[in-house]
Coordinates of C-alpha atoms in Angstrom, one line a residue:
Chain O
M1000 CA 20.3 108.9 -24.3
T1001 CA 19.9 105.3 -23.2
A1002 CA 17.6 104.0 -20.5
L1003 CA 18.5 104.5 -16.9
D1004 CA 19.4 101.8 -14.5
G1005 CA 18.1 101.8 -10.9
N1006 CA 21.0 103.9 -9.5
E1007 CA 20.9 106.6 -12.1
M1008 CA 19.1 109.9 -12.3
V1009 CA 18.7 112.6 -14.8
L1010 CA 19.3 116.2 -13.9
N1011 CA 18.3 119.1 -16.1
M1012 CA 20.7 122.0 -15.9
G1013 CA 19.6 125.2 -17.5
P1014 CA 18.6 126.7 -19.9
Q1015 CA 18.0 129.5 -17.4
H1016 CA 20.9 129.0 -15.0
P1017 CA 23.6 131.6 -14.4
S1018 CA 26.5 129.1 -14.6
T1019 CA 25.6 128.1 -18.1
H1020 CA 26.6 131.6 -19.3
G1021 CA 23.6 132.2 -21.4
V1022 CA 20.8 129.8 -22.5
L1023 CA 22.5 126.4 -22.6
R1024 CA 20.6 123.4 -21.4
I1025 CA 22.5 120.3 -20.3
V1026 CA 20.8 117.0 -19.5
L1027 CA 23.1 115.3 -17.1
K1028 CA 22.9 111.6 -16.5
L1029 CA 24.2 110.9 -13.0
D1030 CA 25.2 108.0 -10.9
G1031 CA 25.1 109.5 -7.5
E1032 CA 27.1 112.7 -7.8
R1033 CA 29.2 111.5 -10.7
V1034 CA 28.4 112.5 -14.3
K1035 CA 27.9 109.5 -16.6
S1036 CA 27.0 111.4 -19.7
T1037 CA 25.9 114.9 -20.9
D1038 CA 23.6 116.0 -23.6
C1039 CA 23.9 119.7 -24.6
I1040 CA 20.7 121.2 -26.0
I1041 CA 21.6 124.4 -27.8
G1042 CA 19.9 126.7 -30.3
Y1043 CA 17.9 128.9 -27.9
L1044 CA 19.8 131.9 -29.3
H1045 CA 19.7 130.8 -32.9
R1046 CA 18.9 133.8 -35.1
G1047 CA 19.9 132.5 -38.5
V1048 CA 22.9 134.8 -38.9
E1049 CA 24.1 132.8 -41.9
K1050 CA 20.7 133.1 -43.6
I1051 CA 20.6 136.8 -42.9
A1052 CA 24.0 137.2 -44.5
E1053 CA 22.6 135.8 -47.8
N1054 CA 20.0 138.5 -47.7
R1055 CA 22.2 141.5 -47.0
T1056 CA 25.0 143.2 -48.9
Y1057 CA 28.5 142.6 -47.7
T1058 CA 28.5 146.1 -46.1
Q1059 CA 25.1 145.7 -44.5
F1060 CA 26.0 142.4 -42.9
A1061 CA 29.1 143.6 -41.1
P1062 CA 27.3 144.8 -37.9
Y1063 CA 25.5 141.4 -37.5
V1064 CA 28.8 139.6 -36.8
D1065 CA 29.2 141.7 -33.6
R1066 CA 26.1 139.9 -32.2
M1067 CA 27.6 136.4 -32.3
D1068 CA 30.4 136.5 -29.8
Y1069 CA 29.2 139.8 -28.3
L1070 CA 32.0 139.8 -25.8
A1071 CA 34.5 139.9 -28.6
A1072 CA 32.7 141.9 -31.2
V1073 CA 35.9 143.5 -32.5
S1074 CA 37.4 140.1 -33.2
N1075 CA 34.3 139.0 -35.1
G1076 CA 34.5 142.2 -37.2
L1077 CA 38.1 141.7 -37.9
G1078 CA 37.6 138.2 -39.2
Y1079 CA 34.7 139.2 -41.4
C1080 CA 36.5 142.2 -42.9
L1081 CA 39.6 140.0 -43.6
A1082 CA 37.5 137.4 -45.3
V1083 CA 35.8 139.9 -47.6
E1084 CA 39.1 141.6 -48.2
K1085 CA 40.5 138.3 -49.2
L1086 CA 37.7 137.8 -51.8
L1087 CA 38.3 141.3 -53.1
N1088 CA 42.1 140.8 -53.1
A1089 CA 42.4 144.0 -51.0
V1090 CA 44.6 144.6 -48.0
A1091 CA 44.0 147.2 -45.3
T1092 CA 46.4 150.0 -45.0
P1093 CA 49.3 149.8 -42.5
R1094 CA 47.7 152.3 -40.3
A1095 CA 44.4 150.5 -40.3
Q1096 CA 46.2 147.2 -39.6
A1097 CA 47.9 148.6 -36.5
V1098 CA 44.7 150.1 -35.1
R1099 CA 42.9 146.8 -35.8
V1100 CA 45.6 144.9 -33.8
I1101 CA 45.4 147.4 -30.9
L1102 CA 41.6 147.2 -30.7
T1103 CA 41.4 143.4 -31.2
E1104 CA 44.0 142.8 -28.4
L1105 CA 42.1 145.2 -26.1
N1106 CA 39.0 143.2 -26.9
R1107 CA 40.9 139.9 -26.0
I1108 CA 41.7 141.4 -22.7
A1109 CA 38.1 142.5 -22.1
S1110 CA 36.8 139.1 -23.1
H1111 CA 39.3 137.3 -20.8
L1112 CA 38.4 139.7 -18.0
L1113 CA 34.7 138.9 -18.2
W1114 CA 35.6 135.3 -18.4
L1115 CA 37.8 135.5 -15.3
G1116 CA 35.3 137.4 -13.2
T1117 CA 32.3 135.1 -14.0
H1118 CA 34.4 131.9 -13.8
A1119 CA 35.6 132.9 -10.4
L1120 CA 32.0 133.7 -9.5
D1121 CA 30.9 130.3 -10.6
I1122 CA 33.5 128.7 -8.4
G1123 CA 32.4 130.8 -5.4
A1124 CA 34.8 133.7 -5.4
I1125 CA 32.7 136.8 -5.6
T1126 CA 35.4 139.5 -5.3
P1127 CA 37.4 139.1 -8.6
L1128 CA 34.3 140.0 -10.6
F1129 CA 34.3 143.6 -9.2
Y1130 CA 38.0 144.0 -10.0
T1131 CA 37.8 142.6 -13.5
L1132 CA 34.8 144.6 -14.5
R1133 CA 36.5 147.7 -13.3
E1134 CA 39.4 147.1 -15.6
R1135 CA 37.1 146.0 -18.4
E1136 CA 35.4 149.3 -18.1
A1137 CA 38.6 151.1 -19.0
V1138 CA 38.7 149.1 -22.3
L1139 CA 35.1 149.7 -23.1
K1140 CA 35.6 153.4 -22.5
I1141 CA 38.3 153.4 -25.2
F1142 CA 35.9 151.6 -27.5
E1143 CA 33.2 154.1 -26.8
N1144 CA 35.6 157.0 -27.4
Y1145 CA 36.7 155.4 -30.7
C1146 CA 33.4 154.4 -32.2
G1147 CA 30.6 155.3 -29.9
A1148 CA 29.7 151.8 -28.9
R1149 CA 30.9 149.7 -26.1
L1150 CA 29.8 146.1 -26.8
T1151 CA 28.7 145.7 -30.4
T1152 CA 31.3 148.0 -31.7
H1153 CA 31.3 147.6 -35.5
A1154 CA 34.7 149.2 -35.3
F1155 CA 36.1 148.2 -38.7
R1156 CA 35.1 148.5 -42.3
I1157 CA 35.9 146.4 -45.3
G1158 CA 39.2 147.8 -46.4
G1159 CA 40.2 149.5 -43.2
L1160 CA 38.5 151.7 -40.6
Q1161 CA 35.6 154.1 -40.6
Y1162 CA 37.0 156.5 -38.0
E1163 CA 40.3 158.2 -37.5
L1164 CA 41.8 157.8 -34.0
Y1165 CA 40.5 160.4 -31.5
E1166 CA 42.7 162.9 -29.8
G1167 CA 44.4 161.2 -26.9
F1168 CA 43.8 157.6 -28.0
E1169 CA 47.5 156.6 -27.7
R1170 CA 47.7 158.2 -24.3
E1171 CA 44.6 156.4 -23.0
V1172 CA 45.8 153.0 -24.3
E1173 CA 49.3 153.5 -22.9
S1174 CA 47.9 154.4 -19.5
F1175 CA 45.6 151.4 -19.5
C1176 CA 48.6 149.1 -20.3
G1177 CA 50.7 150.8 -17.7
Q1178 CA 48.3 150.0 -14.8
F1179 CA 46.9 146.8 -16.1
L1180 CA 49.8 144.4 -15.7
G1181 CA 49.8 145.3 -11.9
K1182 CA 46.1 144.4 -11.9
V1183 CA 46.8 141.0 -13.4
D1184 CA 49.3 140.4 -10.6
E1185 CA 46.5 141.4 -8.1
Y1186 CA 44.2 138.8 -9.6
E1187 CA 46.9 136.2 -9.2
E1188 CA 47.4 137.2 -5.6
L1189 CA 43.6 136.7 -5.0
L1190 CA 43.4 133.4 -6.8
S1191 CA 46.6 131.7 -7.9
G1192 CA 47.9 131.2 -4.4
N1193 CA 44.5 130.6 -2.9
R1194 CA 44.3 127.0 -1.7
I1195 CA 40.5 126.6 -2.3
W1196 CA 40.9 128.0 -5.8
R1197 CA 43.7 125.6 -6.7
E1198 CA 42.1 122.5 -5.1
R1199 CA 38.8 123.3 -6.8
L1200 CA 40.4 123.5 -10.3
R1201 CA 43.3 121.2 -10.3
G1202 CA 42.7 118.0 -12.3
V1203 CA 39.1 119.1 -13.2
G1204 CA 37.9 118.8 -16.7
V1205 CA 41.1 117.3 -18.1
I1206 CA 41.5 117.1 -21.9
D1207 CA 44.7 116.1 -23.5
A1208 CA 46.2 117.3 -26.8
A1209 CA 45.2 114.3 -28.9
T1210 CA 41.6 114.6 -27.8
C1211 CA 41.6 118.3 -28.4
K1212 CA 42.6 117.6 -32.0
Q1213 CA 40.0 114.9 -32.4
Y1214 CA 37.3 117.4 -31.4
G1215 CA 38.9 120.4 -33.2
V1216 CA 39.2 122.3 -30.0
T1217 CA 41.2 125.5 -30.3
G1218 CA 42.2 128.5 -28.3
P1219 CA 43.2 128.6 -24.7
V1220 CA 41.8 125.1 -24.1
L1221 CA 44.2 123.6 -26.7
R1222 CA 47.1 125.7 -25.4
A1223 CA 46.5 124.5 -21.8
A1224 CA 46.8 120.9 -23.2
G1225 CA 50.4 121.5 -24.3
V1226 CA 49.9 122.6 -27.9
G1227 CA 51.4 126.0 -28.5
W1228 CA 49.3 126.8 -31.5
D1229 CA 48.0 130.3 -32.1
L1230 CA 46.9 131.5 -35.5
R1231 CA 48.5 134.9 -34.9
K1232 CA 51.8 133.0 -35.0
A1233 CA 51.0 130.1 -37.3
Q1234 CA 49.4 132.1 -40.1
P1235 CA 49.8 135.8 -39.1
Y1236 CA 47.2 138.3 -40.4
S1237 CA 46.8 142.1 -40.0
G1238 CA 50.5 142.5 -39.4
Y1239 CA 50.9 140.3 -36.3
E1240 CA 54.2 139.1 -37.6
Q1241 CA 55.7 142.5 -36.8
Y1242 CA 55.1 142.1 -33.0
E1243 CA 57.1 140.2 -30.5
F1244 CA 55.0 138.1 -28.2
D1245 CA 54.9 134.6 -26.8
V1246 CA 52.2 132.0 -26.9
P1247 CA 51.5 130.9 -23.4
V1248 CA 51.3 127.1 -23.0
R1249 CA 50.6 124.8 -20.1
T1250 CA 50.6 121.0 -20.1
S1251 CA 48.1 119.4 -17.8
G1252 CA 45.0 120.4 -19.8
D1253 CA 42.9 121.0 -16.6
T1254 CA 40.8 123.9 -15.5
L1255 CA 43.6 125.4 -13.5
D1256 CA 46.0 125.5 -16.5
R1257 CA 43.4 127.1 -18.7
Y1258 CA 43.1 129.8 -16.0
F1259 CA 46.9 130.4 -16.1
V1260 CA 47.0 130.4 -19.9
R1261 CA 44.3 133.1 -20.1
L1262 CA 46.0 135.2 -17.5
D1263 CA 49.3 135.0 -19.4
E1264 CA 47.5 135.8 -22.7
M1265 CA 46.3 139.1 -21.2
R1266 CA 49.9 140.0 -20.4
E1267 CA 51.0 139.1 -23.9
S1268 CA 48.2 141.2 -25.3
V1269 CA 49.6 144.1 -23.4
R1270 CA 53.0 143.5 -24.9
I1271 CA 51.5 143.5 -28.4
I1272 CA 49.4 146.6 -27.8
R1273 CA 52.4 148.6 -26.4
Q1274 CA 54.5 147.8 -29.5
A1275 CA 51.6 148.6 -31.8
V1276 CA 50.6 151.8 -30.1
A1277 CA 54.2 153.2 -30.1
N1278 CA 54.4 152.8 -33.9
I1279 CA 51.1 153.5 -35.5
P1280 CA 52.1 154.3 -39.1
A1281 CA 50.8 157.5 -40.6
G1282 CA 48.7 157.4 -43.8
P1283 CA 45.2 156.7 -44.9
I1284 CA 42.8 154.4 -42.9
M1285 CA 41.0 153.0 -45.9
A1286 CA 42.5 151.0 -48.7
K1287 CA 41.1 151.5 -52.2
V1288 CA 38.0 149.3 -52.2
P1289 CA 35.0 149.9 -54.4
K1290 CA 32.0 151.7 -52.9
V1291 CA 29.8 148.8 -53.9
I1292 CA 31.4 145.6 -52.6
K1293 CA 31.0 143.0 -55.4
P1294 CA 33.7 140.2 -55.1
A1295 CA 34.4 138.1 -58.2
V1296 CA 32.8 134.7 -58.3
G1297 CA 34.7 132.4 -56.0
E1298 CA 35.1 131.4 -52.4
A1299 CA 37.5 131.7 -49.5
Y1300 CA 38.0 130.6 -46.0
V1301 CA 39.7 133.0 -43.6
S1302 CA 40.2 132.6 -39.9
I1303 CA 41.6 134.5 -37.0
E1304 CA 42.6 133.7 -33.4
A1305 CA 39.6 135.0 -31.5
P1306 CA 39.7 135.0 -27.7
K1307 CA 37.9 131.7 -27.7
G1308 CA 39.8 130.0 -30.5
E1309 CA 39.8 129.8 -34.2
L1310 CA 37.0 131.9 -35.7
G1311 CA 36.6 131.3 -39.4
Y1312 CA 34.5 132.7 -42.2
F1313 CA 33.8 130.7 -45.3
I1314 CA 32.3 133.0 -48.0
V1315 CA 31.0 131.9 -51.4
S1316 CA 30.6 134.8 -53.8
D1317 CA 28.4 134.6 -56.9
G1318 CA 29.6 137.9 -58.2
T1319 CA 26.7 139.9 -56.7
T1320 CA 26.6 142.4 -53.9
Q1321 CA 25.3 139.8 -51.4
P1322 CA 27.2 136.7 -50.2
Y1323 CA 25.8 133.5 -51.9
R1324 CA 26.7 131.6 -48.8
L1325 CA 28.4 132.7 -45.6
R1326 CA 29.5 130.2 -43.0
V1327 CA 30.8 131.1 -39.6
R1328 CA 33.1 128.6 -37.9
P1329 CA 32.4 129.4 -34.3
P1330 CA 35.1 128.5 -31.8
S1331 CA 32.5 128.2 -28.9
F1332 CA 30.3 125.7 -30.8
V1333 CA 33.2 123.4 -31.6
N1334 CA 34.8 123.7 -28.2
L1335 CA 31.5 123.1 -26.4
Q1336 CA 31.3 119.7 -28.1
A1337 CA 34.2 118.5 -26.0
L1338 CA 32.2 119.2 -22.8
G1339 CA 30.9 115.6 -22.8
H1340 CA 34.5 114.3 -22.7
M1341 CA 35.7 116.8 -20.1
A1342 CA 32.7 116.2 -17.8
Q1343 CA 32.8 112.4 -18.0
G1344 CA 33.1 111.1 -14.5
A1345 CA 33.2 114.5 -12.9
L1346 CA 31.2 115.7 -10.0
V1347 CA 28.1 117.8 -10.7
A1348 CA 29.6 120.8 -9.1
D1349 CA 32.6 120.5 -11.4
V1350 CA 30.4 120.7 -14.5
V1351 CA 29.9 124.3 -13.6
A1352 CA 33.7 124.8 -13.4
I1353 CA 34.1 123.0 -16.8
I1354 CA 31.5 125.1 -18.6
G1355 CA 33.1 128.2 -17.3
T1356 CA 36.6 127.2 -18.3
I1357 CA 35.7 126.4 -21.9
D1358 CA 34.6 130.0 -22.1
I1359 CA 31.6 129.8 -24.4
V1360 CA 29.3 132.5 -25.6
L1361 CA 25.9 131.2 -26.5
G1362 CA 25.4 133.9 -29.0
E1363 CA 28.2 132.4 -31.0
V1364 CA 27.3 128.8 -30.3
D1365 CA 23.8 129.3 -31.7
R1366 CA 24.4 132.2 -34.1
Chain P
M1402 CA 36.1 131.2 -60.5
A1403 CA 39.6 131.9 -61.8
T1404 CA 41.4 128.9 -60.4
V1405 CA 44.9 127.7 -61.0
P1406 CA 45.9 124.0 -60.9
W1407 CA 47.1 122.8 -57.5
E1408 CA 50.4 120.9 -57.7
G1409 CA 52.4 119.2 -55.0
P1410 CA 52.6 116.1 -52.8
I1411 CA 49.1 116.4 -51.4
P1412 CA 47.1 116.5 -54.7
D1413 CA 49.5 113.8 -56.1
L1414 CA 48.8 111.5 -53.1
L1415 CA 45.0 112.1 -53.5
R1416 CA 45.1 111.3 -57.2
E1417 CA 47.4 108.3 -56.8
R1418 CA 45.3 106.7 -54.1
L1419 CA 41.8 107.7 -55.0
G1420 CA 42.2 107.8 -58.8
A1421 CA 39.1 108.8 -60.7
S1422 CA 37.2 109.8 -57.5
V1423 CA 39.3 113.0 -57.5
L1424 CA 37.5 115.2 -59.9
E1425 CA 39.4 118.4 -59.6
T1426 CA 42.5 119.8 -57.7
C1427 CA 42.7 123.5 -57.9
S1428 CA 43.6 126.6 -56.0
Y1429 CA 41.8 129.9 -55.7
L1430 CA 43.3 133.0 -54.0
E1431 CA 46.2 130.7 -52.9
Q1432 CA 43.7 128.4 -51.1
P1433 CA 43.9 124.8 -52.4
F1434 CA 40.9 122.6 -52.7
A1435 CA 40.0 119.3 -54.2
V1436 CA 36.6 118.1 -55.5
L1437 CA 35.9 114.5 -54.8
T1438 CA 33.0 112.1 -55.2
R1439 CA 31.0 111.8 -52.0
E1440 CA 32.1 108.2 -51.5
A1441 CA 35.7 109.2 -51.5
M1442 CA 35.4 111.9 -48.9
V1443 CA 35.9 109.9 -45.8
P1444 CA 38.8 107.8 -47.2
A1445 CA 40.4 111.1 -48.3
L1446 CA 40.1 112.6 -44.9
A1447 CA 41.6 109.5 -43.3
L1448 CA 44.4 109.5 -45.9
L1449 CA 45.3 113.1 -45.4
R1450 CA 45.2 112.6 -41.6
D1451 CA 47.3 109.5 -41.6
E1452 CA 49.9 110.2 -44.3
M1453 CA 50.0 114.0 -44.5
G1454 CA 49.3 114.9 -40.9
F1455 CA 46.0 116.8 -41.5
D1456 CA 44.9 116.1 -37.9
Y1457 CA 42.4 118.9 -37.4
L1458 CA 39.0 119.1 -39.0
V1459 CA 38.5 122.8 -38.9
D1460 CA 35.0 123.0 -40.4
L1461 CA 32.3 121.0 -42.2
T1462 CA 29.5 122.8 -43.9
A1463 CA 27.4 122.8 -47.1
V1464 CA 26.3 125.1 -49.9
D1465 CA 23.0 124.7 -51.7
Y1466 CA 23.0 125.2 -55.5
P1467 CA 19.4 124.4 -56.5
K1468 CA 20.1 124.5 -60.2
R1469 CA 23.1 122.1 -60.1
T1470 CA 23.1 118.4 -60.1
P1471 CA 24.0 117.2 -57.5
R1472 CA 22.3 120.0 -55.7
F1473 CA 24.4 120.3 -52.6
E1474 CA 28.1 120.7 -52.1
L1475 CA 29.7 119.6 -48.8
V1476 CA 32.8 121.5 -47.8
Y1477 CA 35.4 120.1 -45.4
V1478 CA 38.3 122.3 -44.2
V1479 CA 41.2 120.4 -42.7
Y1480 CA 44.4 121.7 -41.2
S1481 CA 47.8 120.1 -40.4
Y1482 CA 49.5 121.4 -37.3
G1483 CA 52.8 119.9 -38.5
R1484 CA 52.8 121.4 -42.0
N1485 CA 50.8 124.5 -41.1
E1486 CA 48.7 124.1 -44.2
R1487 CA 45.0 124.2 -44.8
V1488 CA 43.1 122.3 -47.4
R1489 CA 39.5 122.3 -48.5
L1490 CA 37.8 119.2 -49.7
K1491 CA 34.4 119.4 -51.5
A1492 CA 31.9 116.8 -52.7
G1493 CA 28.5 117.0 -54.3
V1494 CA 25.5 115.4 -52.7
G1495 CA 22.2 115.2 -54.5
A1496 CA 18.8 115.9 -52.8
G1497 CA 17.8 112.8 -50.9
E1498 CA 21.2 111.3 -51.1
R1499 CA 23.1 110.4 -47.9
A1500 CA 26.8 111.2 -47.4
P1501 CA 29.0 108.9 -45.3
T1502 CA 29.7 110.2 -41.8
A1503 CA 33.2 111.5 -41.0
V1504 CA 32.7 110.9 -37.2
G1505 CA 34.9 107.8 -37.4
V1506 CA 37.9 109.9 -38.6
F1507 CA 37.2 113.1 -36.5
T1508 CA 35.0 112.9 -33.4
G1509 CA 34.4 116.6 -33.9
A1510 CA 32.5 116.0 -37.1
N1511 CA 29.5 114.9 -34.9
W1512 CA 28.0 118.3 -34.2
L1513 CA 29.1 119.8 -37.5
E1514 CA 27.3 117.1 -39.4
R1515 CA 24.2 117.6 -37.2
E1516 CA 24.2 121.2 -38.1
V1517 CA 24.4 120.4 -41.8
L1518 CA 21.5 118.0 -41.3
D1519 CA 19.6 120.7 -39.4
M1520 CA 20.2 123.5 -41.9
F1521 CA 20.2 121.6 -45.2
G1522 CA 18.5 118.3 -44.6
I1523 CA 21.5 116.3 -45.8
E1524 CA 21.7 113.0 -43.9
F1525 CA 24.9 111.4 -43.0
A1526 CA 24.9 107.6 -43.2
G1527 CA 26.3 106.0 -40.0
H1528 CA 26.0 109.1 -37.8
P1529 CA 25.8 108.1 -34.2
D1530 CA 23.3 110.8 -33.1
P1531 CA 21.3 112.1 -36.1
R1532 CA 19.2 114.8 -34.4
R1533 CA 18.7 118.4 -35.3
I1534 CA 21.0 120.6 -33.3
L1535 CA 19.9 124.3 -33.5
M1536 CA 16.3 124.1 -34.6
P1537 CA 13.6 122.4 -32.5
E1538 CA 13.5 118.7 -33.1
E1539 CA 9.9 118.8 -34.5
W1540 CA 10.6 121.7 -36.9
S1541 CA 9.9 121.0 -40.5
G1542 CA 12.0 122.6 -43.2
Y1543 CA 15.7 123.3 -43.6
P1544 CA 16.5 127.0 -43.2
L1545 CA 19.7 127.3 -45.2
R1546 CA 18.2 125.8 -48.3
K1547 CA 17.8 128.4 -51.0
D1548 CA 14.1 127.7 -51.5
Y1549 CA 13.5 128.4 -47.8
G1550 CA 12.6 132.1 -47.6
I1551 CA 14.1 134.4 -45.0
L1552 CA 10.7 134.9 -43.4
A1553 CA 9.7 131.3 -43.7
M1554 CA 8.5 129.7 -40.5
D1555 CA 7.0 126.4 -39.4
N1556 CA 3.7 127.9 -38.6
G1557 CA 2.3 124.7 -37.1
W1558 CA 5.2 124.5 -34.7
V1559 CA 4.9 128.1 -33.7
Q1560 CA 1.2 127.7 -33.1
A1561 CA 1.6 124.6 -31.0
N1562 CA 4.7 125.6 -29.0
L1563 CA 4.7 129.4 -28.7
G1564 CA 0.9 129.9 -28.4
I1565 CA 0.9 132.4 -31.3
E1566 CA -2.4 131.9 -33.1
S1567 CA -1.3 133.2 -36.4
G1568 CA 1.7 131.0 -36.4
Q1569 CA 3.9 133.9 -37.5

């Protein structure tokens, strides 16, 4: 950071500040109330996940990925399993794929719900958090019934699933979907038409499509900037090509449009879940994969559309039971880099809105 | 690695423009990749972006092979929204050698290169902000190098900053 002139001041935001959604420290250089530059200090949650991977077997490492984006542990697990399966040249069974899609989309809803509640809280609307956590609870209950865990689920195994569906799974999922769309409309009633909400978000933290591509920004942030790109459509995995759904797109690239994109994504997730849960194929839940996972020498990059954007795994195998190198391409880390651009010239109070709207999880930024 | 040759307009363009700097164009598990010299990496990224529409730098990372020369391999993943294709570019970098920065081609390379510097100690020539990113600035050692043990620690840093006398 360059030296300050007489009118400038430096404000230290975080690391222990609720609006940074974890332990993120931002050094803001201000001119009056306007942000001149930002410097993100990250790494407070660095646990060396990639190093740990090199010292665990493929099977042992699977639970660790849940602890990166802990709000979307199911997505993390799906990406990891797909990457290892790619190296093994294995494909999960149709039944496992359908269950994976259902749980991953439920997780997308849960992740977006927590985002919506906390983002609204940051902006000053306290009420939505209570509603969104109520609905999220229903999703977590399904996870708990399925695998015993609510947050760090470790729901999938390399080659398929560990557990068969429990009695009543389809009914519970269907009943959640049935009432949830009405709840999304309720959030809209609370927020979308609310003048304070709109004025507070419109035109704040604008990022256009070209800048998104320059930074490698993906996920809802990219889609709110007019690029209808979603890996589930562009390069379908786990059978997403069988389901009918739309990719919500908005064009102004501001905080308000990112809010609308995520709301619509929750509705689309419900559409996918309903199609999947109505047609879960019968059959085994595990493909034929060896008991000891030992991929041939080689490397692969596999990515999925996580709730926050493109989540990628690059794995190098040296033919042993442990990855030689495992790299995680975290959407939060890459998206957070665009904060400096989005906050340029913004008011200090808007920085809070912008951090919220990127939807970062520091566990994933720092890994 | 049981690779097959990678044929098509992209490897042709790379070979035509960059000549002998393109060491290998292969595909493994239907994922194409090219191995280049480190000097050719940034021109290759610009070439693929401008002429083939690879406008998204997905990832940039490194792998440490202590027994190889050059020791490190930089791995760049690029994607084209228009073609819906993904390509991996790789280049070797020796210990103590610097790789040219890709920030001029993709702004997003900034933090990714900082992470490679932080974890592997590979410096990028011309990087606008060459600081560590995840580890503390004063930390010594590069955690993702193969000779850095999983329990290794900068004991001096731990003693000085965390107040733990043993430094563990």
